[in-house]
């Protein structure tokens, strides 16, 4: 059996659980979120992707003795899985009214003050134990906000042929973009000289640059 120890933050959620008061509302919200994250448990999610690998030992390739071990998934597999969960995260709000039906006895004990997360949109289903959740939407990264250290996207260069985050449609937040022809100086015709130097010429080239409005 492969298990992971409870993290310190998860233990603190249970250890310091207190009744909800006006003064402690913000703290309670944080604790509920941490508790939910503790249930989703990223380490457990990673362990679910572990797979068994075996190697045979014996004369002439026979499998007289077989050694097996558990191998973690690759970083790419873990990253793709977490990215999918991040994209599907649910916005929630704190509620201390309603039943705790659907929670097992162990979770009932930890939620003894009947605090739970419910969907921000009443038409959405409640988040499951494997769903990531958030309370507040992300700030607007399109406009400059010095307090939050957000520079905005005005004046940012974009790619007018890309449909990704670097594309002008997304990067410019629907404001449009302008296109300019610019002459830039770049290194060119670089060659390696023994030993050990790279020498280049400098060329002036004309480029098309797209910039967010």
JSON list of N, CA and C in Angstrom, two decimals, residues 62-139:
[
{"chain": "A", "resi": 62, "resn": "UNK", "atom": "N", "xyz": [14.87, -15.93, -18.95]},
{"chain": "A", "resi": 62, "resn": "UNK", "atom": "CA", "xyz": [13.70, -16.49, -18.27]},
{"chain": "A", "resi": 62, "resn": "UNK", "atom": "C", "xyz": [13.32, -15.61, -17.08]},
{"chain": "A", "resi": 63, "resn": "UNK", "atom": "N", "xyz": [12.05, -15.69, -16.70]},
{"chain": "A", "resi": 63, "resn": "UNK", "atom": "CA", "xyz": [11.56, -14.81, -15.63]},
{"chain": "A", "resi": 63, "resn": "UNK", "atom": "C", "xyz": [11.46, -15.62, -14.34]},
{"chain": "A", "resi": 64, "resn": "UNK", "atom": "N", "xyz": [12.62, -16.14, -13.89]},
{"chain": "A", "resi": 64, "resn": "UNK", "atom": "CA", "xyz": [12.64, -16.92, -12.65]},
{"chain": "A", "resi": 64, "resn": "UNK", "atom": "C", "xyz": [12.28, -16.04, -11.46]},
{"chain": "A", "resi": 65, "resn": "UNK", "atom": "N", "xyz": [12.85, -14.84, -11.46]},
{"chain": "A", "resi": 65, "resn": "UNK", "atom": "CA", "xyz": [12.57, -13.87, -10.40]},
{"chain": "A", "resi": 65, "resn": "UNK", "atom": "C", "xyz": [12.14, -12.56, -11.06]},
{"chain": "A", "resi": 66, "resn": "UNK", "atom": "N", "xyz": [11.10, -11.98, -10.53]},
{"chain": "A", "resi": 66, "resn": "UNK", "atom": "CA", "xyz": [10.61, -10.72, -11.09]},
{"chain": "A", "resi": 66, "resn": "UNK", "atom": "C", "xyz": [10.60, -9.66, -10.01]},
{"chain": "A", "resi": 67, "resn": "UNK", "atom": "N", "xyz": [11.21, -8.52, -10.31]},
{"chain": "A", "resi": 67, "resn": "UNK", "atom": "CA", "xyz": [11.23, -7.37, -9.40]},
{"chain": "A", "resi": 67, "resn": "UNK", "atom": "C", "xyz": [10.30, -6.31, -9.93]},
{"chain": "A", "resi": 68, "resn": "UNK", "atom": "N", "xyz": [9.41, -5.83, -9.08]},
{"chain": "A", "resi": 68, "resn": "UNK", "atom": "CA", "xyz": [8.44, -4.81, -9.49]},
{"chain": "A", "resi": 68, "resn": "UNK", "atom": "C", "xyz": [8.53, -3.59, -8.59]},
{"chain": "A", "resi": 69, "resn": "UNK", "atom": "N", "xyz": [8.22, -2.46, -9.13]},
{"chain": "A", "resi": 69, "resn": "UNK", "atom": "CA", "xyz": [8.22, -1.21, -8.37]},
{"chain": "A", "resi": 69, "resn": "UNK", "atom": "C", "xyz": [7.17, -0.28, -8.94]},
{"chain": "A", "resi": 70, "resn": "UNK", "atom": "N", "xyz": [6.81, 0.73, -8.14]},
{"chain": "A", "resi": 70, "resn": "UNK", "atom": "CA", "xyz": [5.84, 1.73, -8.57]},
{"chain": "A", "resi": 70, "resn": "UNK", "atom": "C", "xyz": [6.58, 2.94, -9.12]},
{"chain": "A", "resi": 71, "resn": "UNK", "atom": "N", "xyz": [6.17, 3.37, -10.29]},
{"chain": "A", "resi": 71, "resn": "UNK", "atom": "CA", "xyz": [6.83, 4.50, -10.95]},
{"chain": "A", "resi": 71, "resn": "UNK", "atom": "C", "xyz": [5.88, 5.68, -11.05]},
{"chain": "A", "resi": 72, "resn": "UNK", "atom": "N", "xyz": [6.38, 6.87, -10.70]},
{"chain": "A", "resi": 72, "resn": "UNK", "atom": "CA", "xyz": [5.57, 8.08, -10.78]},
{"chain": "A", "resi": 72, "resn": "UNK", "atom": "C", "xyz": [5.30, 8.45, -12.23]},
{"chain": "A", "resi": 73, "resn": "UNK", "atom": "N", "xyz": [4.19, 9.10, -12.51]},
{"chain": "A", "resi": 73, "resn": "UNK", "atom": "CA", "xyz": [3.95, 9.58, -13.88]},
{"chain": "A", "resi": 73, "resn": "UNK", "atom": "C", "xyz": [4.95, 10.67, -14.23]},
{"chain": "A", "resi": 74, "resn": "UNK", "atom": "N", "xyz": [5.12, 10.94, -15.51]},
{"chain": "A", "resi": 74, "resn": "UNK", "atom": "CA", "xyz": [6.05, 11.97, -15.94]},
{"chain": "A", "resi": 74, "resn": "UNK", "atom": "C", "xyz": [5.52, 13.35, -15.56]},
{"chain": "A", "resi": 75, "resn": "UNK", "atom": "N", "xyz": [6.41, 14.34, -15.53]},
{"chain": "A", "resi": 75, "resn": "UNK", "atom": "CA", "xyz": [6.00, 15.70, -15.23]},
{"chain": "A", "resi": 75, "resn": "UNK", "atom": "C", "xyz": [4.98, 16.20, -16.25]},
{"chain": "A", "resi": 76, "resn": "UNK", "atom": "N", "xyz": [5.13, 15.78, -17.50]},
{"chain": "A", "resi": 76, "resn": "UNK", "atom": "CA", "xyz": [4.18, 16.19, -18.53]},
{"chain": "A", "resi": 76, "resn": "UNK", "atom": "C", "xyz": [2.79, 15.66, -18.22]},
{"chain": "A", "resi": 77, "resn": "UNK", "atom": "N", "xyz": [2.69, 14.41, -17.82]},
{"chain": "A", "resi": 77, "resn": "UNK", "atom": "CA", "xyz": [1.40, 13.81, -17.50]},
{"chain": "A", "resi": 77, "resn": "UNK", "atom": "C", "xyz": [0.77, 14.50, -16.29]},
{"chain": "A", "resi": 78, "resn": "UNK", "atom": "N", "xyz": [1.59, 14.75, -15.26]},
{"chain": "A", "resi": 78, "resn": "UNK", "atom": "CA", "xyz": [1.08, 15.44, -14.06]},
{"chain": "A", "resi": 78, "resn": "UNK", "atom": "C", "xyz": [0.63, 16.86, -14.42]},
{"chain": "A", "resi": 79, "resn": "UNK", "atom": "N", "xyz": [1.46, 17.55, -15.19]},
{"chain": "A", "resi": 79, "resn": "UNK", "atom": "CA", "xyz": [1.13, 18.93, -15.56]},
{"chain": "A", "resi": 79, "resn": "UNK", "atom": "C", "xyz": [-0.14, 19.01, -16.39]},
{"chain": "A", "resi": 80, "resn": "UNK", "atom": "N", "xyz": [-0.29, 18.11, -17.35]},
{"chain": "A", "resi": 80, "resn": "UNK", "atom": "CA", "xyz": [-1.50, 18.12, -18.19]},
{"chain": "A", "resi": 80, "resn": "UNK", "atom": "C", "xyz": [-2.75, 17.85, -17.35]},
{"chain": "A", "resi": 81, "resn": "UNK", "atom": "N", "xyz": [-2.62, 16.91, -16.41]},
{"chain": "A", "resi": 81, "resn": "UNK", "atom": "CA", "xyz": [-3.77, 16.57, -15.56]},
{"chain": "A", "resi": 81, "resn": "UNK", "atom": "C", "xyz": [-4.16, 17.74, -14.66]},
{"chain": "A", "resi": 82, "resn": "UNK", "atom": "N", "xyz": [-3.16, 18.38, -14.04]},
{"chain": "A", "resi": 82, "resn": "UNK", "atom": "CA", "xyz": [-3.45, 19.52, -13.17]},
{"chain": "A", "resi": 82, "resn": "UNK", "atom": "C", "xyz": [-3.98, 20.70, -13.97]},
{"chain": "A", "resi": 83, "resn": "UNK", "atom": "N", "xyz": [-3.48, 20.88, -15.19]},
{"chain": "A", "resi": 83, "resn": "UNK", "atom": "CA", "xyz": [-3.97, 21.98, -16.04]},
{"chain": "A", "resi": 83, "resn": "UNK", "atom": "C", "xyz": [-5.45, 21.77, -16.37]},
{"chain": "A", "resi": 84, "resn": "UNK", "atom": "N", "xyz": [-5.83, 20.52, -16.64]},
{"chain": "A", "resi": 84, "resn": "UNK", "atom": "CA", "xyz": [-7.24, 20.23, -16.91]},
{"chain": "A", "resi": 84, "resn": "UNK", "atom": "C", "xyz": [-8.10, 20.56, -15.70]},
{"chain": "A", "resi": 85, "resn": "UNK", "atom": "N", "xyz": [-7.61, 20.23, -14.50]},
{"chain": "A", "resi": 85, "resn": "UNK", "atom": "CA", "xyz": [-8.38, 20.51, -13.29]},
{"chain": "A", "resi": 85, "resn": "UNK", "atom": "C", "xyz": [-8.43, 22.01, -13.02]},
{"chain": "A", "resi": 86, "resn": "UNK", "atom": "N", "xyz": [-7.35, 22.71, -13.33]},
{"chain": "A", "resi": 86, "resn": "UNK", "atom": "CA", "xyz": [-7.32, 24.16, -13.14]},
{"chain": "A", "resi": 86, "resn": "UNK", "atom": "C", "xyz": [-8.32, 24.83, -14.07]},
{"chain": "A", "resi": 87, "resn": "UNK", "atom": "N", "xyz": [-8.35, 24.40, -15.33]},
{"chain": "A", "resi": 87, "resn": "UNK", "atom": "CA", "xyz": [-9.28, 24.99, -16.29]},
{"chain": "A", "resi": 87, "resn": "UNK", "atom": "C", "xyz": [-10.73, 24.73, -15.90]},
{"chain": "A", "resi": 88, "resn": "UNK", "atom": "N", "xyz": [-10.97, 23.61, -15.20]},
{"chain": "A", "resi": 88, "resn": "UNK", "atom": "CA", "xyz": [-12.33, 23.27, -14.80]},
{"chain": "A", "resi": 88, "resn": "UNK", "atom": "C", "xyz": [-12.66, 23.65, -13.38]},
{"chain": "A", "resi": 89, "resn": "UNK", "atom": "N", "xyz": [-11.87, 24.54, -12.77]},
{"chain": "A", "resi": 89, "resn": "UNK", "atom": "CA", "xyz": [-12.10, 24.94, -11.38]},
{"chain": "A", "resi": 89, "resn": "UNK", "atom": "C", "xyz": [-13.46, 25.63, -11.24]},
{"chain": "A", "resi": 90, "resn": "UNK", "atom": "N", "xyz": [-14.08, 25.43, -10.08]},
{"chain": "A", "resi": 90, "resn": "UNK", "atom": "CA", "xyz": [-15.43, 25.97, -9.83]},
{"chain": "A", "resi": 90, "resn": "UNK", "atom": "C", "xyz": [-15.36, 27.15, -8.87]},
{"chain": "A", "resi": 91, "resn": "UNK", "atom": "N", "xyz": [-16.11, 28.22, -9.18]},
{"chain": "A", "resi": 91, "resn": "UNK", "atom": "CA", "xyz": [-16.21, 29.33, -8.25]},
{"chain": "A", "resi": 91, "resn": "UNK", "atom": "C", "xyz": [-17.25, 28.98, -7.19]},
{"chain": "A", "resi": 92, "resn": "UNK", "atom": "N", "xyz": [-16.89, 29.21, -5.92]},
{"chain": "A", "resi": 92, "resn": "UNK", "atom": "CA", "xyz": [-17.77, 28.82, -4.82]},
{"chain": "A", "resi": 92, "resn": "UNK", "atom": "C", "xyz": [-17.93, 29.98, -3.84]},
{"chain": "A", "resi": 93, "resn": "UNK", "atom": "N", "xyz": [-18.86, 29.80, -2.92]},
{"chain": "A", "resi": 93, "resn": "UNK", "atom": "CA", "xyz": [-19.05, 30.74, -1.82]},
{"chain": "A", "resi": 93, "resn": "UNK", "atom": "C", "xyz": [-19.28, 29.93, -0.55]},
{"chain": "A", "resi": 94, "resn": "UNK", "atom": "N", "xyz": [-19.07, 30.57, 0.58]},
{"chain": "A", "resi": 94, "resn": "UNK", "atom": "CA", "xyz": [-19.20, 29.89, 1.86]},
{"chain": "A", "resi": 94, "resn": "UNK", "atom": "C", "xyz": [-20.64, 29.85, 2.31]},
{"chain": "A", "resi": 95, "resn": "UNK", "atom": "N", "xyz": [-21.05, 28.70, 2.82]},
{"chain": "A", "resi": 95, "resn": "UNK", "atom": "CA", "xyz": [-22.41, 28.56, 3.33]},
{"chain": "A", "resi": 95, "resn": "UNK", "atom": "C", "xyz": [-22.37, 27.75, 4.62]},
{"chain": "A", "resi": 96, "resn": "UNK", "atom": "N", "xyz": [-23.08, 28.24, 5.64]},
{"chain": "A", "resi": 96, "resn": "UNK", "atom": "CA", "xyz": [-23.21, 27.45, 6.87]},
{"chain": "A", "resi": 96, "resn": "UNK", "atom": "C", "xyz": [-24.64, 26.97, 7.06]},
{"chain": "A", "resi": 97, "resn": "UNK", "atom": "N", "xyz": [-25.42, 27.02, 5.98]},
{"chain": "A", "resi": 97, "resn": "UNK", "atom": "CA", "xyz": [-26.79, 26.51, 6.01]},
{"chain": "A", "resi": 97, "resn": "UNK", "atom": "C", "xyz": [-26.90, 25.39, 5.00]},
{"chain": "A", "resi": 98, "resn": "UNK", "atom": "N", "xyz": [-27.59, 24.36, 5.37]},
{"chain": "A", "resi": 98, "resn": "UNK", "atom": "CA", "xyz": [-27.74, 23.24, 4.46]},
{"chain": "A", "resi": 98, "resn": "UNK", "atom": "C", "xyz": [-27.20, 21.99, 5.10]},
{"chain": "A", "resi": 99, "resn": "UNK", "atom": "N", "xyz": [-27.59, 20.88, 4.56]},
{"chain": "A", "resi": 99, "resn": "UNK", "atom": "CA", "xyz": [-27.20, 19.60, 5.15]},
{"chain": "A", "resi": 99, "resn": "UNK", "atom": "C", "xyz": [-25.83, 19.21, 4.70]},
{"chain": "A", "resi": 100, "resn": "UNK", "atom": "N", "xyz": [-25.27, 18.23, 5.37]},
{"chain": "A", "resi": 100, "resn": "UNK", "atom": "CA", "xyz": [-23.97, 17.69, 5.01]},
{"chain": "A", "resi": 100, "resn": "UNK", "atom": "C", "xyz": [-24.14, 16.32, 4.36]},
{"chain": "A", "resi": 101, "resn": "UNK", "atom": "N", "xyz": [-25.30, 16.11, 3.75]},
{"chain": "A", "resi": 101, "resn": "UNK", "atom": "CA", "xyz": [-25.53, 14.84, 3.10]},
{"chain": "A", "resi": 101, "resn": "UNK", "atom": "C", "xyz": [-24.50, 14.63, 2.00]},
{"chain": "A", "resi": 102, "resn": "UNK", "atom": "N", "xyz": [-24.10, 13.39, 1.87]},
{"chain": "A", "resi": 102, "resn": "UNK", "atom": "CA", "xyz": [-23.11, 13.07, 0.85]},
{"chain": "A", "resi": 102, "resn": "UNK", "atom": "C", "xyz": [-21.71, 13.07, 1.38]},
{"chain": "A", "resi": 103, "resn": "UNK", "atom": "N", "xyz": [-21.52, 13.54, 2.64]},
{"chain": "A", "resi": 103, "resn": "UNK", "atom": "CA", "xyz": [-20.20, 13.52, 3.25]},
{"chain": "A", "resi": 103, "resn": "UNK", "atom": "C", "xyz": [-20.11, 12.31, 4.16]},
{"chain": "A", "resi": 104, "resn": "UNK", "atom": "N", "xyz": [-18.97, 11.65, 4.16]},
{"chain": "A", "resi": 104, "resn": "UNK", "atom": "CA", "xyz": [-18.82, 10.48, 5.01]},
{"chain": "A", "resi": 104, "resn": "UNK", "atom": "C", "xyz": [-18.62, 10.90, 6.45]},
{"chain": "A", "resi": 105, "resn": "UNK", "atom": "N", "xyz": [-18.62, 9.92, 7.35]},
{"chain": "A", "resi": 105, "resn": "UNK", "atom": "CA", "xyz": [-18.58, 10.22, 8.77]},
{"chain": "A", "resi": 105, "resn": "UNK", "atom": "C", "xyz": [-17.30, 10.93, 9.16]},
{"chain": "A", "resi": 106, "resn": "UNK", "atom": "N", "xyz": [-16.19, 10.59, 8.51]},
{"chain": "A", "resi": 106, "resn": "UNK", "atom": "CA", "xyz": [-14.93, 11.25, 8.86]},
{"chain": "A", "resi": 106, "resn": "UNK", "atom": "C", "xyz": [-14.96, 12.71, 8.52]},
{"chain": "A", "resi": 107, "resn": "UNK", "atom": "N", "xyz": [-15.55, 13.04, 7.36]},
{"chain": "A", "resi": 107, "resn": "UNK", "atom": "CA", "xyz": [-15.65, 14.44, 6.97]},
{"chain": "A", "resi": 107, "resn": "UNK", "atom": "C", "xyz": [-16.67, 15.19, 7.80]},
{"chain": "A", "resi": 108, "resn": "UNK", "atom": "N", "xyz": [-17.72, 14.50, 8.28]},
{"chain": "A", "resi": 108, "resn": "UNK", "atom": "CA", "xyz": [-18.70, 15.16, 9.15]},
{"chain": "A", "resi": 108, "resn": "UNK", "atom": "C", "xyz": [-18.04, 15.65, 10.42]},
{"chain": "A", "resi": 109, "resn": "UNK", "atom": "N", "xyz": [-17.13, 14.82, 10.94]},
{"chain": "A", "resi": 109, "resn": "UNK", "atom": "CA", "xyz": [-16.47, 15.19, 12.18]},
{"chain": "A", "resi": 109, "resn": "UNK", "atom": "C", "xyz": [-15.65, 16.45, 12.01]},
{"chain": "A", "resi": 110, "resn": "UNK", "atom": "N", "xyz": [-14.97, 16.58, 10.86]},
{"chain": "A", "resi": 110, "resn": "UNK", "atom": "CA", "xyz": [-14.13, 17.75, 10.64]},
{"chain": "A", "resi": 110, "resn": "UNK", "atom": "C", "xyz": [-14.99, 18.98, 10.32]},
{"chain": "A", "resi": 111, "resn": "UNK", "atom": "N", "xyz": [-16.17, 18.79, 9.78]},
{"chain": "A", "resi": 111, "resn": "UNK", "atom": "CA", "xyz": [-17.06, 19.89, 9.43]},
{"chain": "A", "resi": 111, "resn": "UNK", "atom": "C", "xyz": [-18.16, 20.04, 10.47]},
{"chain": "A", "resi": 112, "resn": "UNK", "atom": "N", "xyz": [-17.84, 19.93, 11.75]},
{"chain": "A", "resi": 112, "resn": "UNK", "atom": "CA", "xyz": [-18.85, 19.89, 12.78]},
{"chain": "A", "resi": 112, "resn": "UNK", "atom": "C", "xyz": [-19.64, 21.19, 12.90]},
{"chain": "A", "resi": 113, "resn": "UNK", "atom": "N", "xyz": [-19.14, 22.31, 12.32]},
{"chain": "A", "resi": 113, "resn": "UNK", "atom": "CA", "xyz": [-19.88, 23.56, 12.37]},
{"chain": "A", "resi": 113, "resn": "UNK", "atom": "C", "xyz": [-20.75, 23.75, 11.14]},
{"chain": "A", "resi": 114, "resn": "UNK", "atom": "N", "xyz": [-20.89, 22.69, 10.34]},
{"chain": "A", "resi": 114, "resn": "UNK", "atom": "CA", "xyz": [-21.80, 22.68, 9.20]},
{"chain": "A", "resi": 114, "resn": "UNK", "atom": "C", "xyz": [-21.43, 23.74, 8.16]},
{"chain": "A", "resi": 115, "resn": "UNK", "atom": "N", "xyz": [-20.14, 24.05, 8.06]},
{"chain": "A", "resi": 115, "resn": "UNK", "atom": "CA", "xyz": [-19.67, 24.97, 7.03]},
{"chain": "A", "resi": 115, "resn": "UNK", "atom": "C", "xyz": [-19.39, 24.17, 5.77]},
{"chain": "A", "resi": 116, "resn": "UNK", "atom": "N", "xyz": [-19.80, 24.71, 4.64]},
{"chain": "A", "resi": 116, "resn": "UNK", "atom": "CA", "xyz": [-19.53, 24.02, 3.39]},
{"chain": "A", "resi": 116, "resn": "UNK", "atom": "C", "xyz": [-19.42, 25.02, 2.26]},
{"chain": "A", "resi": 117, "resn": "UNK", "atom": "N", "xyz": [-18.89, 24.56, 1.15]},
{"chain": "A", "resi": 117, "resn": "UNK", "atom": "CA", "xyz": [-18.77, 25.38, -0.04]},
{"chain": "A", "resi": 117, "resn": "UNK", "atom": "C", "xyz": [-19.93, 25.05, -0.98]},
{"chain": "A", "resi": 118, "resn": "UNK", "atom": "N", "xyz": [-20.55, 26.08, -1.48]},
{"chain": "A", "resi": 118, "resn": "UNK", "atom": "CA", "xyz": [-21.63, 25.85, -2.45]},
{"chain": "A", "resi": 118, "resn": "UNK", "atom": "C", "xyz": [-21.32, 26.65, -3.70]},
{"chain": "A", "resi": 119, "resn": "UNK", "atom": "N", "xyz": [-21.87, 26.25, -4.85]},
{"chain": "A", "resi": 119, "resn": "UNK", "atom": "CA", "xyz": [-21.56, 26.94, -6.11]},
{"chain": "A", "resi": 119, "resn": "UNK", "atom": "C", "xyz": [-21.97, 28.40, -6.07]},
{"chain": "A", "resi": 120, "resn": "UNK", "atom": "N", "xyz": [-21.14, 29.25, -6.64]},
{"chain": "A", "resi": 120, "resn": "UNK", "atom": "CA", "xyz": [-21.47, 30.67, -6.75]},
{"chain": "A", "resi": 120, "resn": "UNK", "atom": "C", "xyz": [-22.67, 30.85, -7.67]},
{"chain": "A", "resi": 121, "resn": "UNK", "atom": "N", "xyz": [-22.71, 30.04, -8.72]},
{"chain": "A", "resi": 121, "resn": "UNK", "atom": "CA", "xyz": [-23.85, 30.03, -9.63]},
{"chain": "A", "resi": 121, "resn": "UNK", "atom": "C", "xyz": [-24.80, 28.91, -9.19]},
{"chain": "A", "resi": 122, "resn": "UNK", "atom": "N", "xyz": [-26.02, 29.25, -8.76]},
{"chain": "A", "resi": 122, "resn": "UNK", "atom": "CA", "xyz": [-26.94, 28.21, -8.25]},
{"chain": "A", "resi": 122, "resn": "UNK", "atom": "C", "xyz": [-27.30, 27.14, -9.27]},
{"chain": "A", "resi": 123, "resn": "UNK", "atom": "N", "xyz": [-27.07, 27.43, -10.56]},
{"chain": "A", "resi": 123, "resn": "UNK", "atom": "CA", "xyz": [-27.38, 26.44, -11.59]},
{"chain": "A", "resi": 123, "resn": "UNK", "atom": "C", "xyz": [-26.29, 25.39, -11.74]},
{"chain": "A", "resi": 124, "resn": "UNK", "atom": "N", "xyz": [-25.15, 25.63, -11.09]},
{"chain": "A", "resi": 124, "resn": "UNK", "atom": "CA", "xyz": [-24.05, 24.68, -11.19]},
{"chain": "A", "resi": 124, "resn": "UNK", "atom": "C", "xyz": [-24.13, 23.66, -10.06]},
{"chain": "A", "resi": 125, "resn": "UNK", "atom": "N", "xyz": [-23.61, 22.50, -10.29]},
{"chain": "A", "resi": 125, "resn": "UNK", "atom": "CA", "xyz": [-23.61, 21.46, -9.27]},
{"chain": "A", "resi": 125, "resn": "UNK", "atom": "C", "xyz": [-22.52, 21.73, -8.23]},
{"chain": "A", "resi": 126, "resn": "UNK", "atom": "N", "xyz": [-22.68, 21.25, -6.99]},
{"chain": "A", "resi": 126, "resn": "UNK", "atom": "CA", "xyz": [-21.66, 21.46, -5.95]},
{"chain": "A", "resi": 126, "resn": "UNK", "atom": "C", "xyz": [-20.34, 20.84, -6.36]},
{"chain": "A", "resi": 127, "resn": "UNK", "atom": "N", "xyz": [-19.22, 21.44, -5.93]},
{"chain": "A", "resi": 127, "resn": "UNK", "atom": "CA", "xyz": [-17.91, 20.88, -6.30]},
{"chain": "A", "resi": 127, "resn": "UNK", "atom": "C", "xyz": [-17.69, 19.54, -5.64]},
{"chain": "A", "resi": 128, "resn": "UNK", "atom": "N", "xyz": [-17.07, 18.63, -6.36]},
{"chain": "A", "resi": 128, "resn": "UNK", "atom": "CA", "xyz": [-16.73, 17.33, -5.82]},
{"chain": "A", "resi": 128, "resn": "UNK", "atom": "C", "xyz": [-15.39, 17.36, -5.12]},
{"chain": "A", "resi": 129, "resn": "UNK", "atom": "N", "xyz": [-15.03, 16.26, -4.50]},
{"chain": "A", "resi": 129, "resn": "UNK", "atom": "CA", "xyz": [-13.77, 16.21, -3.76]},
{"chain": "A", "resi": 129, "resn": "UNK", "atom": "C", "xyz": [-12.56, 16.26, -4.67]},
{"chain": "A", "resi": 130, "resn": "UNK", "atom": "N", "xyz": [-12.75, 16.03, -5.96]},
{"chain": "A", "resi": 130, "resn": "UNK", "atom": "CA", "xyz": [-11.63, 16.08, -6.89]},
{"chain": "A", "resi": 130, "resn": "UNK", "atom": "C", "xyz": [-11.58, 17.39, -7.67]},
{"chain": "A", "resi": 131, "resn": "UNK", "atom": "N", "xyz": [-12.52, 18.31, -7.40]},
{"chain": "A", "resi": 131, "resn": "UNK", "atom": "CA", "xyz": [-12.58, 19.57, -8.12]},
{"chain": "A", "resi": 131, "resn": "UNK", "atom": "C", "xyz": [-11.77, 20.64, -7.40]},
{"chain": "A", "resi": 132, "resn": "UNK", "atom": "N", "xyz": [-11.08, 21.46, -8.17]},
{"chain": "A", "resi": 132, "resn": "UNK", "atom": "CA", "xyz": [-10.43, 22.64, -7.61]},
{"chain": "A", "resi": 132, "resn": "UNK", "atom": "C", "xyz": [-11.46, 23.76, -7.52]},
{"chain": "A", "resi": 133, "resn": "UNK", "atom": "N", "xyz": [-11.35, 24.59, -6.49]},
{"chain": "A", "resi": 133, "resn": "UNK", "atom": "CA", "xyz": [-12.32, 25.67, -6.28]},
{"chain": "A", "resi": 133, "resn": "UNK", "atom": "C", "xyz": [-11.60, 26.99, -6.02]},
{"chain": "A", "resi": 134, "resn": "UNK", "atom": "N", "xyz": [-12.34, 28.09, -6.21]},
{"chain": "A", "resi": 134, "resn": "UNK", "atom": "CA", "xyz": [-11.81, 29.42, -5.90]},
{"chain": "A", "resi": 134, "resn": "UNK", "atom": "C", "xyz": [-12.96, 30.30, -5.44]},
{"chain": "A", "resi": 135, "resn": "UNK", "atom": "N", "xyz": [-12.64, 31.31, -4.62]},
{"chain": "A", "resi": 135, "resn": "UNK", "atom": "CA", "xyz": [-13.65, 32.22, -4.09]},
{"chain": "A", "resi": 135, "resn": "UNK", "atom": "C", "xyz": [-13.83, 33.45, -4.95]},
{"chain": "A", "resi": 136, "resn": "UNK", "atom": "N", "xyz": [-12.73, 34.08, -5.33]},
{"chain": "A", "resi": 136, "resn": "UNK", "atom": "CA", "xyz": [-12.79, 35.34, -6.07]},
{"chain": "A", "resi": 136, "resn": "UNK", "atom": "C", "xyz": [-12.23, 35.15, -7.47]},
{"chain": "A", "resi": 137, "resn": "UNK", "atom": "N", "xyz": [-12.84, 35.78, -8.47]},
{"chain": "A", "resi": 137, "resn": "UNK", "atom": "CA", "xyz": [-12.30, 35.67, -9.83]},
{"chain": "A", "resi": 137, "resn": "UNK", "atom": "C", "xyz": [-10.95, 36.35, -9.93]},
{"chain": "A", "resi": 138, "resn": "UNK", "atom": "N", "xyz": [-10.19, 35.97, -10.92]},
{"chain": "A", "resi": 138, "resn": "UNK", "atom": "CA", "xyz": [-8.88, 36.60, -11.13]},
{"chain": "A", "resi": 138, "resn": "UNK", "atom": "C", "xyz": [-9.06, 38.07, -11.46]},
{"chain": "A", "resi": 139, "resn": "UNK", "atom": "N", "xyz": [-8.10, 38.92, -11.11]},
{"chain": "A", "resi": 139, "resn": "UNK", "atom": "CA", "xyz": [-8.21, 40.34, -11.47]},
{"chain": "A", "resi": 139, "resn": "UNK", "atom": "C", "xyz": [-8.12, 40.51, -12.98]}
]
